């Protein structure tokens, strides 16, 4: 079985001879059992190393693709919104302050707005999530306000805390 010109080390040749002697010393039934054990082990190894990981990946792929598609759509929406906001003309500090004041007035006595130049600080006390979302949408679109910092706590009465905004993108 050796290719011409190739020599086998004596230790390997000795092991090969011992294995052949051991194999020929077995009865046909024992040889069949050993062969079956090796075939089962080989199948198990092929299953464990090649088939099972590929099968697991193929099973998980549709769910992962759905998650990635959802993330892609969300990123595309954010990018489109960013392009729209970039194209909107900036407003002066005075106009932004007026728009932000109008938006905070819709929150009623649950919010207090303090304007300090190009910065606005909103203090909240028990504002519902829906009202807060509506305020943020209006602040972003009407006043072109950009949130800088938020320290909010949620309680059964609603959100409380402070938020600071940068206003007035135009000089």
Short mmCIF file of N, CA and C in Angstrom, two decimals, residues 5-161:
data_model
loop_
_atom_site.label_atom_id
_atom_site.label_comp_id
_atom_site.label_asym_id
_atom_site.label_seq_id
_atom_site.Cartn_x
_atom_site.Cartn_y
_atom_site.Cartn_z
N UNK A 5 9.08 4.26 -3.29
CA UNK A 5 10.06 5.25 -2.85
C UNK A 5 9.73 5.82 -1.49
N UNK A 6 8.58 5.48 -0.89
CA UNK A 6 8.23 6.01 0.43
C UNK A 6 8.55 4.94 1.48
N UNK A 7 9.19 5.35 2.52
CA UNK A 7 9.50 4.41 3.60
C UNK A 7 8.63 4.75 4.79
N UNK A 8 8.20 3.73 5.49
CA UNK A 8 7.36 3.90 6.68
C UNK A 8 8.28 3.75 7.89
N UNK A 9 8.16 4.63 8.86
CA UNK A 9 8.99 4.50 10.07
C UNK A 9 8.75 3.15 10.73
N UNK A 10 9.75 2.60 11.35
CA UNK A 10 9.62 1.26 11.95
C UNK A 10 8.52 1.19 13.01
N UNK A 11 8.32 2.25 13.78
CA UNK A 11 7.29 2.22 14.83
C UNK A 11 5.91 2.10 14.21
N UNK A 12 5.67 2.83 13.10
CA UNK A 12 4.38 2.77 12.44
C UNK A 12 4.18 1.40 11.81
N UNK A 13 5.23 0.87 11.20
CA UNK A 13 5.14 -0.46 10.59
C UNK A 13 4.84 -1.51 11.65
N UNK A 14 5.44 -1.38 12.83
CA UNK A 14 5.19 -2.31 13.93
C UNK A 14 3.74 -2.22 14.40
N UNK A 15 3.21 -0.99 14.54
CA UNK A 15 1.82 -0.82 14.96
C UNK A 15 0.86 -1.38 13.93
N UNK A 16 1.20 -1.16 12.66
CA UNK A 16 0.37 -1.67 11.58
C UNK A 16 0.33 -3.21 11.61
N UNK A 17 1.48 -3.80 11.87
CA UNK A 17 1.56 -5.27 11.94
C UNK A 17 0.77 -5.80 13.14
N UNK A 18 0.85 -5.10 14.28
CA UNK A 18 0.11 -5.52 15.47
C UNK A 18 -1.39 -5.41 15.24
N UNK A 19 -1.83 -4.33 14.58
CA UNK A 19 -3.25 -4.15 14.30
C UNK A 19 -3.75 -5.23 13.35
N UNK A 20 -2.96 -5.55 12.32
CA UNK A 20 -3.36 -6.59 11.37
C UNK A 20 -3.45 -7.95 12.08
N UNK A 21 -2.51 -8.23 12.96
CA UNK A 21 -2.52 -9.49 13.70
C UNK A 21 -3.76 -9.55 14.60
N UNK A 22 -4.02 -8.44 15.28
CA UNK A 22 -5.19 -8.40 16.17
C UNK A 22 -6.47 -8.59 15.37
N UNK A 23 -6.56 -7.90 14.22
CA UNK A 23 -7.76 -7.97 13.38
C UNK A 23 -8.00 -9.38 12.86
N UNK A 24 -6.95 -10.04 12.41
CA UNK A 24 -7.10 -11.39 11.86
C UNK A 24 -7.34 -12.41 12.95
N UNK A 25 -7.04 -12.07 14.19
CA UNK A 25 -7.28 -12.98 15.31
C UNK A 25 -8.73 -12.93 15.80
N UNK A 26 -9.52 -12.01 15.27
CA UNK A 26 -10.93 -11.88 15.67
C UNK A 26 -11.79 -12.78 14.81
N UNK A 27 -12.92 -13.19 15.39
CA UNK A 27 -13.88 -13.98 14.62
C UNK A 27 -14.64 -13.02 13.69
N UNK A 28 -15.24 -13.56 12.64
CA UNK A 28 -15.99 -12.69 11.72
C UNK A 28 -17.07 -11.86 12.45
N UNK A 29 -17.70 -12.45 13.44
CA UNK A 29 -18.74 -11.72 14.18
C UNK A 29 -18.13 -10.55 14.97
N UNK A 30 -16.96 -10.76 15.59
CA UNK A 30 -16.28 -9.68 16.32
C UNK A 30 -15.84 -8.57 15.36
N UNK A 31 -15.33 -8.96 14.19
CA UNK A 31 -14.93 -7.96 13.19
C UNK A 31 -16.13 -7.12 12.77
N UNK A 32 -17.27 -7.79 12.58
CA UNK A 32 -18.49 -7.08 12.19
C UNK A 32 -18.90 -6.09 13.30
N UNK A 33 -18.81 -6.49 14.55
CA UNK A 33 -19.19 -5.62 15.68
C UNK A 33 -18.24 -4.42 15.76
N UNK A 34 -16.93 -4.65 15.61
CA UNK A 34 -15.96 -3.55 15.67
C UNK A 34 -16.20 -2.59 14.50
N UNK A 35 -16.46 -3.15 13.31
CA UNK A 35 -16.74 -2.31 12.15
C UNK A 35 -17.99 -1.46 12.39
N UNK A 36 -19.02 -2.06 12.97
CA UNK A 36 -20.25 -1.34 13.27
C UNK A 36 -20.00 -0.20 14.27
N UNK A 37 -19.18 -0.46 15.28
CA UNK A 37 -18.85 0.57 16.28
C UNK A 37 -18.12 1.72 15.59
N UNK A 38 -17.16 1.41 14.73
CA UNK A 38 -16.43 2.47 14.03
C UNK A 38 -17.34 3.27 13.09
N UNK A 39 -18.26 2.59 12.41
CA UNK A 39 -19.19 3.28 11.52
C UNK A 39 -20.09 4.21 12.33
N UNK A 40 -20.60 3.72 13.48
CA UNK A 40 -21.46 4.56 14.33
C UNK A 40 -20.68 5.76 14.85
N UNK A 41 -19.45 5.55 15.29
CA UNK A 41 -18.62 6.67 15.76
C UNK A 41 -18.34 7.67 14.64
N UNK A 42 -18.05 7.17 13.45
CA UNK A 42 -17.79 8.06 12.32
C UNK A 42 -19.05 8.87 11.97
N UNK A 43 -20.21 8.22 11.96
CA UNK A 43 -21.45 8.94 11.69
C UNK A 43 -21.72 10.00 12.77
N UNK A 44 -21.48 9.64 14.02
CA UNK A 44 -21.67 10.60 15.11
C UNK A 44 -20.75 11.81 14.94
N UNK A 45 -19.50 11.57 14.59
CA UNK A 45 -18.56 12.67 14.39
C UNK A 45 -18.98 13.56 13.22
N UNK A 46 -19.39 12.94 12.13
CA UNK A 46 -19.83 13.73 10.97
C UNK A 46 -21.06 14.55 11.35
N UNK A 47 -21.99 13.93 12.08
CA UNK A 47 -23.20 14.64 12.52
C UNK A 47 -22.82 15.82 13.43
N UNK A 48 -21.97 15.56 14.42
CA UNK A 48 -21.61 16.59 15.41
C UNK A 48 -20.82 17.74 14.81
N UNK A 49 -19.92 17.42 13.88
CA UNK A 49 -19.02 18.45 13.36
C UNK A 49 -19.59 19.17 12.14
N UNK A 50 -20.29 18.45 11.27
CA UNK A 50 -20.69 19.06 10.01
C UNK A 50 -22.20 19.30 9.89
N UNK A 51 -23.00 18.30 10.17
CA UNK A 51 -24.42 18.38 9.86
C UNK A 51 -25.20 19.20 10.89
N UNK A 52 -25.04 18.87 12.17
CA UNK A 52 -25.84 19.55 13.20
C UNK A 52 -25.62 21.07 13.24
N UNK A 53 -24.38 21.58 13.23
CA UNK A 53 -24.23 23.05 13.22
C UNK A 53 -24.85 23.71 11.99
N UNK A 54 -24.71 23.08 10.83
CA UNK A 54 -25.30 23.64 9.62
C UNK A 54 -26.82 23.60 9.70
N UNK A 55 -27.36 22.53 10.22
CA UNK A 55 -28.80 22.40 10.35
C UNK A 55 -29.34 23.44 11.33
N UNK A 56 -28.64 23.64 12.43
CA UNK A 56 -29.05 24.62 13.43
C UNK A 56 -29.04 26.03 12.81
N UNK A 57 -28.01 26.33 12.04
CA UNK A 57 -27.93 27.64 11.38
C UNK A 57 -29.06 27.83 10.37
N UNK A 58 -29.34 26.79 9.62
CA UNK A 58 -30.41 26.87 8.62
C UNK A 58 -31.77 27.04 9.29
N UNK A 59 -31.98 26.43 10.45
CA UNK A 59 -33.24 26.58 11.17
C UNK A 59 -33.38 27.98 11.75
N UNK A 60 -32.29 28.56 12.24
CA UNK A 60 -32.34 29.88 12.88
C UNK A 60 -32.31 31.03 11.87
N UNK A 61 -31.94 30.76 10.64
CA UNK A 61 -31.77 31.82 9.64
C UNK A 61 -33.04 32.62 9.37
N UNK A 62 -34.21 32.01 9.19
CA UNK A 62 -35.40 32.84 8.89
C UNK A 62 -35.72 33.85 9.99
N UNK A 63 -35.65 33.43 11.25
CA UNK A 63 -35.94 34.36 12.35
C UNK A 63 -34.90 35.47 12.39
N UNK A 64 -33.65 35.11 12.18
CA UNK A 64 -32.59 36.13 12.20
C UNK A 64 -32.76 37.10 11.03
N UNK A 65 -33.13 36.59 9.86
CA UNK A 65 -33.36 37.46 8.71
C UNK A 65 -34.52 38.42 8.97
N UNK A 66 -35.58 37.92 9.63
CA UNK A 66 -36.71 38.80 9.97
C UNK A 66 -36.27 39.91 10.92
N UNK A 67 -35.47 39.57 11.94
CA UNK A 67 -34.96 40.59 12.87
C UNK A 67 -34.10 41.61 12.13
N UNK A 68 -33.23 41.13 11.26
CA UNK A 68 -32.37 42.05 10.51
C UNK A 68 -33.17 42.93 9.56
N UNK A 69 -34.21 42.37 8.93
CA UNK A 69 -35.06 43.18 8.05
C UNK A 69 -35.77 44.26 8.85
N UNK A 70 -36.25 43.91 10.04
CA UNK A 70 -36.91 44.89 10.90
C UNK A 70 -35.94 46.01 11.28
N UNK A 71 -34.72 45.63 11.65
CA UNK A 71 -33.71 46.63 11.99
C UNK A 71 -33.38 47.52 10.79
N UNK A 72 -33.27 46.91 9.62
CA UNK A 72 -32.97 47.68 8.41
C UNK A 72 -34.08 48.68 8.12
N UNK A 73 -35.33 48.25 8.24
CA UNK A 73 -36.45 49.16 7.99
C UNK A 73 -36.45 50.30 9.00
N UNK A 74 -36.16 49.98 10.25
CA UNK A 74 -36.10 51.03 11.28
C UNK A 74 -34.98 52.02 10.97
N UNK A 75 -33.82 51.51 10.58
CA UNK A 75 -32.69 52.39 10.24
C UNK A 75 -33.03 53.25 9.02
N UNK A 76 -33.73 52.68 8.04
CA UNK A 76 -34.12 53.44 6.87
C UNK A 76 -35.11 54.55 7.24
N UNK A 77 -36.04 54.25 8.17
CA UNK A 77 -36.98 55.28 8.62
C UNK A 77 -36.24 56.41 9.33
N UNK A 78 -35.28 56.05 10.19
CA UNK A 78 -34.51 57.06 10.91
C UNK A 78 -33.69 57.90 9.93
N UNK A 79 -33.10 57.25 8.94
CA UNK A 79 -32.32 57.98 7.94
C UNK A 79 -33.20 58.93 7.13
N UNK A 80 -34.39 58.47 6.77
CA UNK A 80 -35.31 59.34 6.03
C UNK A 80 -35.74 60.52 6.89
N UNK A 81 -36.02 60.26 8.16
CA UNK A 81 -36.39 61.35 9.06
C UNK A 81 -35.23 62.32 9.22
N UNK A 82 -34.03 61.80 9.31
CA UNK A 82 -32.85 62.66 9.44
C UNK A 82 -32.69 63.54 8.21
N UNK A 83 -32.88 62.96 7.02
CA UNK A 83 -32.79 63.76 5.79
C UNK A 83 -33.86 64.85 5.77
N UNK A 84 -35.08 64.49 6.20
CA UNK A 84 -36.15 65.49 6.24
C UNK A 84 -35.82 66.62 7.20
N UNK A 85 -35.32 66.26 8.39
CA UNK A 85 -34.99 67.28 9.38
C UNK A 85 -33.82 68.15 8.92
N UNK A 86 -32.89 67.56 8.21
CA UNK A 86 -31.75 68.32 7.71
C UNK A 86 -32.19 69.34 6.66
N UNK A 87 -33.22 68.98 5.89
CA UNK A 87 -33.70 69.86 4.83
C UNK A 87 -34.62 70.96 5.34
N UNK A 88 -35.11 70.82 6.58
CA UNK A 88 -36.01 71.83 7.13
C UNK A 88 -35.19 73.05 7.53
N UNK A 89 -35.72 74.22 7.20
CA UNK A 89 -35.02 75.46 7.50
C UNK A 89 -34.92 75.67 9.02
N UNK A 90 -33.77 76.09 9.51
CA UNK A 90 -33.63 76.33 10.95
C UNK A 90 -34.45 77.55 11.36
N UNK A 91 -34.77 77.62 12.64
CA UNK A 91 -35.53 78.76 13.16
C UNK A 91 -34.65 79.53 14.14
N UNK A 92 -35.00 80.78 14.34
CA UNK A 92 -34.22 81.61 15.27
C UNK A 92 -34.50 81.17 16.71
N UNK A 93 -33.67 81.67 17.61
CA UNK A 93 -33.82 81.34 19.03
C UNK A 93 -35.18 81.83 19.53
N UNK A 94 -35.59 83.02 19.12
CA UNK A 94 -36.87 83.57 19.56
C UNK A 94 -38.03 82.72 19.06
N UNK A 95 -38.00 82.34 17.78
CA UNK A 95 -39.07 81.49 17.22
C UNK A 95 -39.08 80.12 17.89
N UNK A 96 -37.90 79.56 18.11
CA UNK A 96 -37.81 78.25 18.76
C UNK A 96 -38.35 78.33 20.18
N UNK A 97 -38.00 79.38 20.89
CA UNK A 97 -38.49 79.54 22.25
C UNK A 97 -40.00 79.65 22.30
N UNK A 98 -40.58 80.39 21.35
CA UNK A 98 -42.03 80.54 21.29
C UNK A 98 -42.70 79.20 20.99
N UNK A 99 -42.16 78.47 20.04
CA UNK A 99 -42.73 77.16 19.68
C UNK A 99 -42.60 76.18 20.84
N UNK A 100 -41.46 76.18 21.52
CA UNK A 100 -41.24 75.29 22.65
C UNK A 100 -42.16 75.66 23.81
N UNK A 101 -42.38 76.94 24.01
CA UNK A 101 -43.28 77.41 25.08
C UNK A 101 -44.70 76.95 24.78
N UNK A 102 -45.12 77.06 23.52
CA UNK A 102 -46.46 76.60 23.14
C UNK A 102 -46.61 75.10 23.36
N UNK A 103 -45.58 74.35 23.02
CA UNK A 103 -45.64 72.89 23.21
C UNK A 103 -45.70 72.54 24.69
N UNK A 104 -44.93 73.24 25.51
CA UNK A 104 -44.93 72.94 26.95
C UNK A 104 -46.23 73.40 27.61
N UNK A 105 -46.86 74.44 27.07
CA UNK A 105 -48.15 74.89 27.62
C UNK A 105 -49.22 73.82 27.47
N UNK A 106 -49.11 72.98 26.42
CA UNK A 106 -50.09 71.90 26.22
C UNK A 106 -49.98 70.84 27.31
N UNK A 107 -48.86 70.80 28.03
CA UNK A 107 -48.70 69.85 29.13
C UNK A 107 -49.38 70.36 30.41
N UNK A 108 -49.78 71.61 30.40
CA UNK A 108 -50.48 72.19 31.55
C UNK A 108 -49.55 72.45 32.72
N UNK A 109 -50.12 72.28 33.93
CA UNK A 109 -49.35 72.58 35.14
C UNK A 109 -48.37 71.46 35.49
N UNK A 110 -48.29 70.44 34.66
CA UNK A 110 -47.37 69.33 34.91
C UNK A 110 -45.98 69.59 34.35
N UNK A 111 -45.79 70.76 33.71
CA UNK A 111 -44.50 71.08 33.11
C UNK A 111 -44.20 72.55 33.29
N UNK A 112 -42.91 72.83 33.47
CA UNK A 112 -42.45 74.22 33.60
C UNK A 112 -41.23 74.38 32.71
N UNK A 113 -41.25 75.37 31.82
CA UNK A 113 -40.17 75.61 30.87
C UNK A 113 -39.40 76.86 31.26
N UNK A 114 -38.07 76.74 31.25
CA UNK A 114 -37.19 77.89 31.51
C UNK A 114 -36.28 78.03 30.31
N UNK A 115 -36.30 79.20 29.67
CA UNK A 115 -35.45 79.48 28.51
C UNK A 115 -34.22 80.25 28.98
N UNK A 116 -33.04 79.77 28.56
CA UNK A 116 -31.77 80.42 28.92
C UNK A 116 -30.93 80.53 27.65
N UNK A 117 -31.16 81.56 26.88
CA UNK A 117 -30.41 81.74 25.63
C UNK A 117 -30.75 80.65 24.64
N UNK A 118 -29.74 79.88 24.22
CA UNK A 118 -29.95 78.80 23.25
C UNK A 118 -30.21 77.47 23.93
N UNK A 119 -30.56 77.53 25.19
CA UNK A 119 -30.82 76.32 25.95
C UNK A 119 -32.17 76.45 26.64
N UNK A 120 -32.93 75.36 26.68
CA UNK A 120 -34.22 75.34 27.35
C UNK A 120 -34.23 74.17 28.32
N UNK A 121 -34.77 74.42 29.52
CA UNK A 121 -34.85 73.36 30.52
C UNK A 121 -36.33 73.16 30.86
N UNK A 122 -36.78 71.91 30.71
CA UNK A 122 -38.16 71.56 30.98
C UNK A 122 -38.21 70.69 32.22
N UNK A 123 -39.01 71.09 33.20
CA UNK A 123 -39.19 70.30 34.42
C UNK A 123 -40.58 69.66 34.35
N UNK A 124 -40.61 68.35 34.51
CA UNK A 124 -41.85 67.58 34.39
C UNK A 124 -42.26 67.03 35.74
N UNK A 125 -43.58 66.89 35.93
CA UNK A 125 -44.09 66.30 37.16
C UNK A 125 -45.39 65.57 36.84
N UNK A 126 -45.32 64.27 36.64
CA UNK A 126 -46.52 63.46 36.40
C UNK A 126 -47.08 63.58 35.00
N UNK A 127 -46.25 63.64 33.99
CA UNK A 127 -46.69 63.75 32.60
C UNK A 127 -46.87 62.34 32.03
N UNK A 128 -48.00 62.11 31.36
CA UNK A 128 -48.27 60.79 30.78
C UNK A 128 -47.29 60.51 29.63
N UNK A 129 -47.04 59.24 29.36
CA UNK A 129 -46.14 58.91 28.23
C UNK A 129 -46.63 59.47 26.90
N UNK A 130 -47.92 59.44 26.66
CA UNK A 130 -48.46 59.95 25.40
C UNK A 130 -48.23 61.46 25.28
N UNK A 131 -48.48 62.18 26.38
CA UNK A 131 -48.28 63.63 26.36
C UNK A 131 -46.82 63.97 26.17
N UNK A 132 -45.93 63.22 26.82
CA UNK A 132 -44.49 63.46 26.67
C UNK A 132 -44.05 63.20 25.24
N UNK A 133 -44.55 62.13 24.65
CA UNK A 133 -44.20 61.83 23.26
C UNK A 133 -44.69 62.95 22.34
N UNK A 134 -45.92 63.40 22.54
CA UNK A 134 -46.47 64.48 21.71
C UNK A 134 -45.63 65.75 21.87
N UNK A 135 -45.21 66.05 23.10
CA UNK A 135 -44.37 67.23 23.33
C UNK A 135 -43.05 67.10 22.58
N UNK A 136 -42.42 65.93 22.68
CA UNK A 136 -41.12 65.74 22.03
C UNK A 136 -41.24 65.86 20.51
N UNK A 137 -42.31 65.32 19.94
CA UNK A 137 -42.51 65.43 18.50
C UNK A 137 -42.68 66.89 18.10
N UNK A 138 -43.50 67.61 18.87
CA UNK A 138 -43.74 69.02 18.57
C UNK A 138 -42.48 69.86 18.79
N UNK A 139 -41.72 69.54 19.84
CA UNK A 139 -40.49 70.29 20.11
C UNK A 139 -39.49 70.07 18.99
N UNK A 140 -39.42 68.87 18.47
CA UNK A 140 -38.46 68.57 17.41
C UNK A 140 -38.87 69.21 16.09
N UNK A 141 -40.16 69.10 15.77
CA UNK A 141 -40.60 69.61 14.47
C UNK A 141 -40.85 71.11 14.49
N UNK A 142 -41.48 71.63 15.53
CA UNK A 142 -41.83 73.04 15.56
C UNK A 142 -40.70 73.94 16.00
N UNK A 143 -40.01 73.56 17.06
CA UNK A 143 -38.95 74.41 17.62
C UNK A 143 -37.57 74.00 17.14
N UNK A 144 -37.48 72.86 16.45
CA UNK A 144 -36.18 72.31 16.01
C UNK A 144 -35.27 72.10 17.22
N UNK A 145 -35.89 71.79 18.37
CA UNK A 145 -35.14 71.58 19.60
C UNK A 145 -34.46 70.21 19.56
N UNK A 146 -33.23 70.17 20.03
CA UNK A 146 -32.47 68.93 20.09
C UNK A 146 -32.25 68.59 21.56
N UNK A 147 -32.70 67.41 22.00
CA UNK A 147 -32.49 67.04 23.40
C UNK A 147 -31.00 66.91 23.70
N UNK A 148 -30.56 67.48 24.80
CA UNK A 148 -29.17 67.39 25.23
C UNK A 148 -29.02 66.42 26.39
N UNK A 149 -29.96 66.49 27.32
CA UNK A 149 -29.85 65.67 28.52
C UNK A 149 -31.25 65.44 29.05
N UNK A 150 -31.48 64.25 29.60
CA UNK A 150 -32.77 63.94 30.20
C UNK A 150 -32.54 63.12 31.46
N UNK A 151 -33.19 63.52 32.53
CA UNK A 151 -33.17 62.77 33.77
C UNK A 151 -34.62 62.57 34.17
N UNK A 152 -35.17 61.44 33.74
CA UNK A 152 -36.59 61.17 33.95
C UNK A 152 -36.78 59.95 34.83
N UNK A 153 -37.83 60.01 35.63
CA UNK A 153 -38.23 58.86 36.44
C UNK A 153 -39.70 58.59 36.10
N UNK A 154 -40.02 57.31 36.07
CA UNK A 154 -41.40 56.93 35.77
C UNK A 154 -42.08 56.50 37.06
N UNK A 155 -43.26 57.02 37.30
CA UNK A 155 -44.04 56.65 38.47
C UNK A 155 -45.46 56.36 38.00
N UNK A 156 -46.32 55.87 38.88
CA UNK A 156 -47.71 55.62 38.47
C UNK A 156 -48.42 56.88 37.96
N UNK A 157 -48.00 58.06 38.44
CA UNK A 157 -48.63 59.30 37.98
C UNK A 157 -48.10 59.73 36.61
N UNK A 158 -46.97 59.22 36.17
CA UNK A 158 -46.37 59.60 34.89
C UNK A 158 -44.89 59.88 35.05
N UNK A 159 -44.34 60.60 34.09
CA UNK A 159 -42.92 60.91 34.10
C UNK A 159 -42.65 62.20 34.86
N UNK A 160 -41.55 62.19 35.60
CA UNK A 160 -41.10 63.38 36.30
C UNK A 160 -39.60 63.53 36.10
N UNK A 161 -39.10 64.76 36.23
CA UNK A 161 -37.67 64.98 36.08
C UNK A 161 -37.42 66.20 35.22
#
